Tab-separated table of C-alpha atoms in Angstrom:
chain	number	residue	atom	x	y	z
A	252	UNK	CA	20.276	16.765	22.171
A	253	UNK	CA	19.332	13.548	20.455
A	254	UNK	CA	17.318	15.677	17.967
A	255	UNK	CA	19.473	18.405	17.571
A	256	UNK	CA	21.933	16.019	16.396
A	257	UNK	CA	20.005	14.150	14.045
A	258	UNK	CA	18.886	17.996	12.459
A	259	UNK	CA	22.603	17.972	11.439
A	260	UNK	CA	23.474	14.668	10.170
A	261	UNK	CA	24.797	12.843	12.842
A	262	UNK	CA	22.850	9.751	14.361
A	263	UNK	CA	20.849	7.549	13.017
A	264	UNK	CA	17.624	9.811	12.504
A	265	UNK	CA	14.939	8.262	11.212
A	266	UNK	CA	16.346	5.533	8.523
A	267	UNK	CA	14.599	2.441	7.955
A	268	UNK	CA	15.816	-0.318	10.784
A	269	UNK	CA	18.049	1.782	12.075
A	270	UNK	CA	15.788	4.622	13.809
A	271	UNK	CA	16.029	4.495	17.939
A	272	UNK	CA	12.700	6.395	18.090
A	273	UNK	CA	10.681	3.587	16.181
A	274	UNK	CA	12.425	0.795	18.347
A	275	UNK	CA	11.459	2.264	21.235
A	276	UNK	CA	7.793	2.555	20.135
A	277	UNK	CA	7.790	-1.107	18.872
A	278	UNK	CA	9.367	-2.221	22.364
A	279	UNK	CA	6.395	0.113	24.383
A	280	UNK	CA	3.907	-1.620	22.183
A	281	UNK	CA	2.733	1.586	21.010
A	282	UNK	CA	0.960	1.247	16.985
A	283	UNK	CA	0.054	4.452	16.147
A	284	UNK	CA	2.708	7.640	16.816
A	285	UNK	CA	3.168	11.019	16.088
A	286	UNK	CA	5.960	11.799	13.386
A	287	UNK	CA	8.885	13.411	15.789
A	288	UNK	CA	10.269	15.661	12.777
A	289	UNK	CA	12.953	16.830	13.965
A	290	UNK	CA	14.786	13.992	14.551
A	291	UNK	CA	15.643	13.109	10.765
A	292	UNK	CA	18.617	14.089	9.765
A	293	UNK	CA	19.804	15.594	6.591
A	294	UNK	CA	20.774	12.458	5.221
A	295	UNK	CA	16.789	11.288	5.536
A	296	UNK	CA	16.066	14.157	3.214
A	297	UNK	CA	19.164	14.001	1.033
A	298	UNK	CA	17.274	10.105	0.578
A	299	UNK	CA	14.194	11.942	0.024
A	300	UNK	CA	15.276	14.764	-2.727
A	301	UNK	CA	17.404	11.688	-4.654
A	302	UNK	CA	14.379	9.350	-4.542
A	303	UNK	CA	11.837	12.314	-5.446
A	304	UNK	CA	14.284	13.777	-7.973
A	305	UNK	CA	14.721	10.674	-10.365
A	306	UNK	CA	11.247	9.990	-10.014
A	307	UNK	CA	9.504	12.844	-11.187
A	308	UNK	CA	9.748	11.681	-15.489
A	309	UNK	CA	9.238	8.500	-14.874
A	310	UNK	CA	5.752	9.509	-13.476
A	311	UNK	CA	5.126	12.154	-15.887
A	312	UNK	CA	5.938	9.403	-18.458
A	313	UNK	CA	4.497	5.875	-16.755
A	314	UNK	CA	1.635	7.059	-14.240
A	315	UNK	CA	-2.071	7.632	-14.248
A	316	UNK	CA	-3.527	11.275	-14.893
A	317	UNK	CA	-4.785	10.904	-11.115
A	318	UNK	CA	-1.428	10.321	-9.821
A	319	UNK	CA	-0.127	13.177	-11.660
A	320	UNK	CA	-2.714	15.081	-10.544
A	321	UNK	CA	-2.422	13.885	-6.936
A	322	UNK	CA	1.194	15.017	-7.011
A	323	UNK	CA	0.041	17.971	-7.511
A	324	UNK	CA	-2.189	18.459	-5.311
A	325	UNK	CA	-0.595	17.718	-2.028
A	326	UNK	CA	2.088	20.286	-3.060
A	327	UNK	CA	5.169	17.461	-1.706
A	328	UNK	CA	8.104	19.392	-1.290
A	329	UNK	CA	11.079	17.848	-3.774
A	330	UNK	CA	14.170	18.011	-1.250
A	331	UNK	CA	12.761	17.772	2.455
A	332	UNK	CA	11.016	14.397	3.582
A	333	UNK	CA	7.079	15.428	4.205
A	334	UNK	CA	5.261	16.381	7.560
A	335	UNK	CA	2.230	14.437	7.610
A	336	UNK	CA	0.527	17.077	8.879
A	337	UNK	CA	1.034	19.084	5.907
A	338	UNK	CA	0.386	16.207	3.602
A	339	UNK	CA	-3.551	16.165	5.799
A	340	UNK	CA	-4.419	19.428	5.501
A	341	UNK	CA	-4.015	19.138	1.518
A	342	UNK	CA	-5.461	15.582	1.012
A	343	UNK	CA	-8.577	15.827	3.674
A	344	UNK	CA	-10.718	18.447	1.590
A	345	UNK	CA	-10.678	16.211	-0.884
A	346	UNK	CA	-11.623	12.750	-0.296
A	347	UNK	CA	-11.479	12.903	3.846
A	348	UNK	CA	-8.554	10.553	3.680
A	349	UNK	CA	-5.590	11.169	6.056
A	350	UNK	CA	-2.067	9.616	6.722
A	351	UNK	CA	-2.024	8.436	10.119
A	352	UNK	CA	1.983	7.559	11.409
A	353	UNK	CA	2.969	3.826	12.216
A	354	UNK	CA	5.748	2.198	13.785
A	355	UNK	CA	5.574	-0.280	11.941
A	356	UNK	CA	4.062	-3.306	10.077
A	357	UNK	CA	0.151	-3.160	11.395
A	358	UNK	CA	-1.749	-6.489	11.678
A	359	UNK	CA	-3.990	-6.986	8.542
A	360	UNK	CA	-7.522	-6.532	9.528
A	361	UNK	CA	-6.306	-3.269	11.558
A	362	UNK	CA	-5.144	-1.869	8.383
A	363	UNK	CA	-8.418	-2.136	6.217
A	364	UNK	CA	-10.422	-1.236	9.158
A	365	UNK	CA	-8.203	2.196	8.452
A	366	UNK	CA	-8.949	2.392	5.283
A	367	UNK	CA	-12.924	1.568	5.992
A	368	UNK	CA	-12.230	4.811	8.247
A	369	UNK	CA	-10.499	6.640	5.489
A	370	UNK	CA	-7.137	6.391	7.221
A	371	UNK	CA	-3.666	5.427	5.939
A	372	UNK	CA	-1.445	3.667	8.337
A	373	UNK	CA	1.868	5.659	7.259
A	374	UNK	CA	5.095	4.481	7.729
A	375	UNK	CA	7.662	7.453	8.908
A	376	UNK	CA	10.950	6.164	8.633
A	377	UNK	CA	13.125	6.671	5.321
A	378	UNK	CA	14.996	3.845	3.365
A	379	UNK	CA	19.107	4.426	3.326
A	380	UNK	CA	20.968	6.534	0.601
A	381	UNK	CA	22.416	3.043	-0.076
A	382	UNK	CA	19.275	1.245	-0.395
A	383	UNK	CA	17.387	3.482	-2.928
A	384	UNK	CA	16.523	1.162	-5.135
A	385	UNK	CA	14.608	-1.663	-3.067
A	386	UNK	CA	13.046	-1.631	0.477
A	387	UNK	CA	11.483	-4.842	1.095
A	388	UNK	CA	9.332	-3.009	3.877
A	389	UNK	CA	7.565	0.177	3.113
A	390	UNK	CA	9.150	3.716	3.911
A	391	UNK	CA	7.804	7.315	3.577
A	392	UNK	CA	8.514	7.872	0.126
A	393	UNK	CA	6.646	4.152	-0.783
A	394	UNK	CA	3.969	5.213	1.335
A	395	UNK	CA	3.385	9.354	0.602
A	396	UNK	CA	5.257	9.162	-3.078
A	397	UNK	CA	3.628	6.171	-4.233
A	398	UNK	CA	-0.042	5.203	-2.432
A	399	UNK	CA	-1.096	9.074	-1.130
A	400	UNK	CA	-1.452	11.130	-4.158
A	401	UNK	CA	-4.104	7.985	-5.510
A	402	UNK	CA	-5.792	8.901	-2.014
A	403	UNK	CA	-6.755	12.569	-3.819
A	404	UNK	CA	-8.704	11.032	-5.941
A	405	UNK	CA	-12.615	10.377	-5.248
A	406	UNK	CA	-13.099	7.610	-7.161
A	407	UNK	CA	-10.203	5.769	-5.778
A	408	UNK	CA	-10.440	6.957	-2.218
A	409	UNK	CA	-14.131	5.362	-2.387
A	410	UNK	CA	-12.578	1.995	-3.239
A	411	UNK	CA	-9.905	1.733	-0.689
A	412	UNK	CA	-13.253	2.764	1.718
A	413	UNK	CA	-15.218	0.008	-0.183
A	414	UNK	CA	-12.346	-2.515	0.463
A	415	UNK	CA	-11.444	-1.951	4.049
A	416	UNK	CA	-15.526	-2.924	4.503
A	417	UNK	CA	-14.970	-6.149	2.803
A	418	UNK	CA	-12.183	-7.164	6.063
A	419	UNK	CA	-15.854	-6.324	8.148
A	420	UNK	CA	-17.529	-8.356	5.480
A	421	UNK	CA	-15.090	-11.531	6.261
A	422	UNK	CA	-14.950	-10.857	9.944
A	423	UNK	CA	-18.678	-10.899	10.020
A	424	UNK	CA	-18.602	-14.568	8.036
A	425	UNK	CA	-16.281	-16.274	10.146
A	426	UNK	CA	-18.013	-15.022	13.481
A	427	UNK	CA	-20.477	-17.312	12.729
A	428	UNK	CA	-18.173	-20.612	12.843
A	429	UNK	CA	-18.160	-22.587	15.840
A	430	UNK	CA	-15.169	-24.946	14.613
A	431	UNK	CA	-12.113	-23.440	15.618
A	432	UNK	CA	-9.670	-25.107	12.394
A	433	UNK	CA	-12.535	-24.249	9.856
A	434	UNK	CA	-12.248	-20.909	11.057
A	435	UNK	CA	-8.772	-20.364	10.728
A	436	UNK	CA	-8.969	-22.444	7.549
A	437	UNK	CA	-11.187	-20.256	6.388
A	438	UNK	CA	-9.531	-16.966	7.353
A	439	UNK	CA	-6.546	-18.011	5.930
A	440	UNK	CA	-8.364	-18.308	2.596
A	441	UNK	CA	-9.894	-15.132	2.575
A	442	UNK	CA	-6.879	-13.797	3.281
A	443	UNK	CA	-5.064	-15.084	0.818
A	444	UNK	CA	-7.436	-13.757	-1.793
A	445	UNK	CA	-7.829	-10.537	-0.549
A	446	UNK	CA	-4.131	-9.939	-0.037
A	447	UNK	CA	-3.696	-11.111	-3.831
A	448	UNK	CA	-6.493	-8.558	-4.570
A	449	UNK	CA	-4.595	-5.900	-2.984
A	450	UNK	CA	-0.965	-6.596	-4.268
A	451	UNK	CA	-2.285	-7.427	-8.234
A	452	UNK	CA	-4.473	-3.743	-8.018
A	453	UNK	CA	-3.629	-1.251	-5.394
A	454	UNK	CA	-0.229	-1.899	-5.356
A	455	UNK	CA	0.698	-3.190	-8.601
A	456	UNK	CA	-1.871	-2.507	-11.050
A	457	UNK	CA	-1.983	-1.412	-14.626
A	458	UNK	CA	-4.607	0.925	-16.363
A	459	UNK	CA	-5.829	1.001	-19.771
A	460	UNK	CA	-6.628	4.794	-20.931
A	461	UNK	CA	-6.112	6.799	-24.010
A	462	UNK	CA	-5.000	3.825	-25.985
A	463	UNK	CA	-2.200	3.255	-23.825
A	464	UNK	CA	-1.256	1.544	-20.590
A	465	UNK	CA	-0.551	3.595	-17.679
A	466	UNK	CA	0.740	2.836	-13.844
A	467	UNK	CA	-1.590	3.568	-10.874
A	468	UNK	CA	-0.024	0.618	-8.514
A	469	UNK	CA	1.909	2.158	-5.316
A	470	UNK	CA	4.683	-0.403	-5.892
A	471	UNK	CA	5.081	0.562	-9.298
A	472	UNK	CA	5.017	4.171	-8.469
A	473	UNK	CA	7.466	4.178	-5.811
A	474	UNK	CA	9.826	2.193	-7.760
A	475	UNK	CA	12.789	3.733	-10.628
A	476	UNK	CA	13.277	0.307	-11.839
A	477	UNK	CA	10.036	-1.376	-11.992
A	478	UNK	CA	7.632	1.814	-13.147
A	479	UNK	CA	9.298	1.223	-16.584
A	480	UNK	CA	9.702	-2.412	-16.655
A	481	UNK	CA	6.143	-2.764	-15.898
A	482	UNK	CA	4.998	-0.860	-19.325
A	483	UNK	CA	8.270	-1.482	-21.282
A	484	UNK	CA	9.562	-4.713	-20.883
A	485	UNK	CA	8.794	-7.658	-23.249
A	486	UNK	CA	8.930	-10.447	-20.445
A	487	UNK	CA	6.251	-8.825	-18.504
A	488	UNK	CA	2.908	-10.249	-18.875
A	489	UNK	CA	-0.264	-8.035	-18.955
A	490	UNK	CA	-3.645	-9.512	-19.000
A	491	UNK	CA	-7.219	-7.888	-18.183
A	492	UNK	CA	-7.825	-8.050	-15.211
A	493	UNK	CA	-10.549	-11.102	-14.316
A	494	UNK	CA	-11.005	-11.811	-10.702
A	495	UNK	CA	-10.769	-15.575	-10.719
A	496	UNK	CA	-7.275	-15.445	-11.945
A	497	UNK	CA	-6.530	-12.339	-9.448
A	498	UNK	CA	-7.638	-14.410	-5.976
A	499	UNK	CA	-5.629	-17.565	-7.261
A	500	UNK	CA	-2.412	-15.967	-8.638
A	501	UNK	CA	0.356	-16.463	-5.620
A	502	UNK	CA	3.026	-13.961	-5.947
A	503	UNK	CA	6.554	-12.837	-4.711
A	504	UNK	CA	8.072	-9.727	-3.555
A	505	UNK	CA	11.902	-10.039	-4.276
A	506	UNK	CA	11.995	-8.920	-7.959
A	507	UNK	CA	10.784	-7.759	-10.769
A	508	UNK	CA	6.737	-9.017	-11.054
A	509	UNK	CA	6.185	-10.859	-14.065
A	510	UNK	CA	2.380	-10.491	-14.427
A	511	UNK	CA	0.697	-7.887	-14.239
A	512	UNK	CA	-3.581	-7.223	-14.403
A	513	UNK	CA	-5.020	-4.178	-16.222
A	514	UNK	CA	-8.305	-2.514	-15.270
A	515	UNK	CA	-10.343	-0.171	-17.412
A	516	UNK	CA	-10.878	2.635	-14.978
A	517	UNK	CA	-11.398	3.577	-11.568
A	518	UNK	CA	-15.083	3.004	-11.262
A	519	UNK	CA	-14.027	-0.850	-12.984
A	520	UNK	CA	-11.761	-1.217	-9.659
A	521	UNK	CA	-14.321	-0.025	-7.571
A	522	UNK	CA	-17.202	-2.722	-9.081
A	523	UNK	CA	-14.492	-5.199	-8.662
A	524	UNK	CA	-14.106	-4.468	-5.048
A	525	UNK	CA	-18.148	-4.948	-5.122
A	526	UNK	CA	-17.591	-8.535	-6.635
A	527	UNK	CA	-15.073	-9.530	-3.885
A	528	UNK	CA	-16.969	-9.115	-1.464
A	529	UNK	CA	-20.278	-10.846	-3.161
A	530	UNK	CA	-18.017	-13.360	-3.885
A	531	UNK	CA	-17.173	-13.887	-0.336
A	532	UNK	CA	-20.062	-13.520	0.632
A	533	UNK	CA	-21.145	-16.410	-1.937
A	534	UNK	CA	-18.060	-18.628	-0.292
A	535	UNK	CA	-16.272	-18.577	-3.559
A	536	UNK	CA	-13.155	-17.011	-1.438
A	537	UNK	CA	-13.113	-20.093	0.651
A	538	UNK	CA	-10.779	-22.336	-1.190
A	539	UNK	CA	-8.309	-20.062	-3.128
A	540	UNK	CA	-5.239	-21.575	-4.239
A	541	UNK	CA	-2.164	-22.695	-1.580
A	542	UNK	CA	0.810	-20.205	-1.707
A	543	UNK	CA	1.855	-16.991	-0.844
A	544	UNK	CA	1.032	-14.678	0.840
A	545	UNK	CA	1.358	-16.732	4.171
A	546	UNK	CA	-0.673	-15.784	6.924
A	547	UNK	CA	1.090	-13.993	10.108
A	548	UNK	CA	0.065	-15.134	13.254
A	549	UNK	CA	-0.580	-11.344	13.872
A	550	UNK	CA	-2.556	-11.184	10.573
A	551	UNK	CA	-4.465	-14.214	11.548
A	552	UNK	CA	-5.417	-12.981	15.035
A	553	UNK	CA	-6.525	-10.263	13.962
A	554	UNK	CA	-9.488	-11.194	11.918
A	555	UNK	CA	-10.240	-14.001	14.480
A	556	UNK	CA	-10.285	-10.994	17.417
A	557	UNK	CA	-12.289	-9.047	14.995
A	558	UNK	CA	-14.820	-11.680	14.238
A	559	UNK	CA	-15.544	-12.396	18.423
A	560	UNK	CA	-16.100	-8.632	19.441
C-alpha cells in the first residue's frame, strides 16, 4: 500500500531526509540497497523534470564535450527520476563503470575502494521541490546528473580507477606504523589531501579547451547557480591547477567556491592522480595544511580497518 501511495503523490516517497525506506536501511545497518522504484512519488519526479529541465543550457553552454556527450549517452529520461538499472546497462559497455545504490553517506576508504572496482556508490533519494537549489548532501540528480555521464568517458573513468588505488596506496603506508597517534596523525593527513584532491578536481574542477574554460566538476554540474558563476563571475578565482596548492587549499561547502583549479585535459588529471600517489608515497602528503575537511570517525576507521586486514 505504502508504494502504491507514494506512485500517486501521497507520502513521503523517496525525498531527501524524509524517505522511511532509507531510515529503515540506515537503522538495519544495511550500506548498499536496491533502488525500490516504486515508492517515489510524483513529486520525486516533478523534482527531477524541474532540476533536469533548467539544467539542460546551462550544460550545453558551461560543460565539457564529455559531459555533453555522456548525457547523451546514457539516454536520462528528462521528466521521470532514473532506474539505475537502466542508467548500467548504458554506462557498462563503455568504461565498465556502474552506479551501485546507497543509503547513505559511505565511510571514505569504502568509497574509493568502489571506484578502484569501477563502482559508484549512488545515492537514491531526491532533494525537495523546495530545496532545488542547494542540497548540502548528495541526491540522485547530484549523483546521475552531475558525476555519471563523466563515468562514460574512458579517459576519466580510468582516473577515478587510478584514484580509488591511491586509498590502497595510503592504506598500505600506514599498515606499516606501529604507533597508534602517528597513525592516525598520519591518516588524517592523507586524508585531508586527498579529500582536497577530490573536491578541487572531480567535483569542482575547471577545464581549459578550445580557448575557453569549460565545467567537468560534479558540483558544478549539478548546480543552476554555481555552473555559471564558476565561468562567469569576476570574484571567482581560477588558477592552473598545481598540486602543492591543491593538497593545502582547505575549503567550505556552504556557498559559492571562490577558487577554482583548471586542468588541461583528461589525460593531465589522470598524470596528476599518478603524482598523488608518488607523492604519498614520497611522504610529501604527510603534513598538509590544518583545516577542513575534518576527519569522521567513520572516515578515519576506515582506512585504519583497511590498513590491518
Amino acid at each position: 500500500m505504502a508504494a502504491v501511495r507514494a506512485q500517486h503523490g501521497d507520502g513521503p516517497g523517496l525525498t531527501t531526509t524524509k524517505a522511511p525506506f532509507i531510515e529503515q536501511a540506515q537503522q538495519e545497518g544495511r550500506l548498499y540497497i536496491h533502488q525500490p522504484y516504486e515508492l517515489y512519488s510524483e513529486a520525486n519526479h516533478h523534482a527531477w523534470s524541474k532540476l533536469f529541465a533548467r539544467m539542460e543550457d546551462r550544460w550545453r553552454r558551461y560543460a565539457n564535450p564529455r559531459f555533453l556527450q555522456g548525457i547523451d549517452s546514457l539516454c536520462l529520461e528528462p521528466t521521470r527520476v532514473p532506474r539505475l538499472e537502466d542508467v548500467n546497462r548504458f554506462l557498462g559497455p563503455l568504461t565498465g563503470f556502474k552506479a551501485k545504490a546507497v543509503s547513505g553517506y559511505i565511510p571514505s576508504f569504502l568509497f574509493f575502494d568502489s571506484l578502484s572496482n569501477r563502482e559508484f556508490p549512488t545515492t537514491i533519494t531526491i532533494r525537495d521541490g523546495a530545496t532545488l537549489d542547494y542540497l548540502p548532501e548528495p541526491d540522485i540528480f547530484h549523483d546521475i546528473a552531475g558525476h555519471v555521464p563523466m563515468h562514460t568517458d574512458r579517459a576519466f573513468a580510468d582516473t577515478l580507477v587510478r584514484f580509488g588505488d591511491c586509498a590502497h596506496t595510503a592504506a598500505e603506508i600506514v599498515a606499516g606504523l606501529r604507533d597508534e597517534k602517528e597513525k592516525i596523525r598520519r591518516v588524517t593527513s592523507i586524508f585531508k589531501a586527498m579529500a582536497r584532491f577530490f573536491w578541487f578536481t572531480i567535483e569542482f574542477g575547471l577545464m581549459r579547451g578550445n580557448g575557453d574554460l569549460r565545467v567537468y566538476g560534479s558540483g558544478l554540474l549539478s548546480s543552476y547557480g554555481e555552473i555559471a558563476h564558476s565561468i562567469d563571475s569576476p570574484d571567482v578565482q581560477r588558477y592552473p591547477i598545481q598540486l602543492e596548492w591543491v593538497i593545502n587549499q582547505y575549503f567550505e561547502i556552504d556557498h559559492y567556491q571562490p577558487l577554482l583549479f583548471v586542468v588541461d585535459s583528461f589525460d593531465h588529471l589522470f598524470e596528476l592522480v599518478g603524482e598523488l600517489e608518488r607523492w604519498m608515497r614520497q611522504g610529501k602528503l604527510d603534513n598538509v595544511s590544518p583545516g577542513e575537511p575534518a576527519i569522521s570517525e567513520p572516515d578515519l576507521r576506515s582506512f585504519l580497518e583497511a590498513s590491518a586486514s
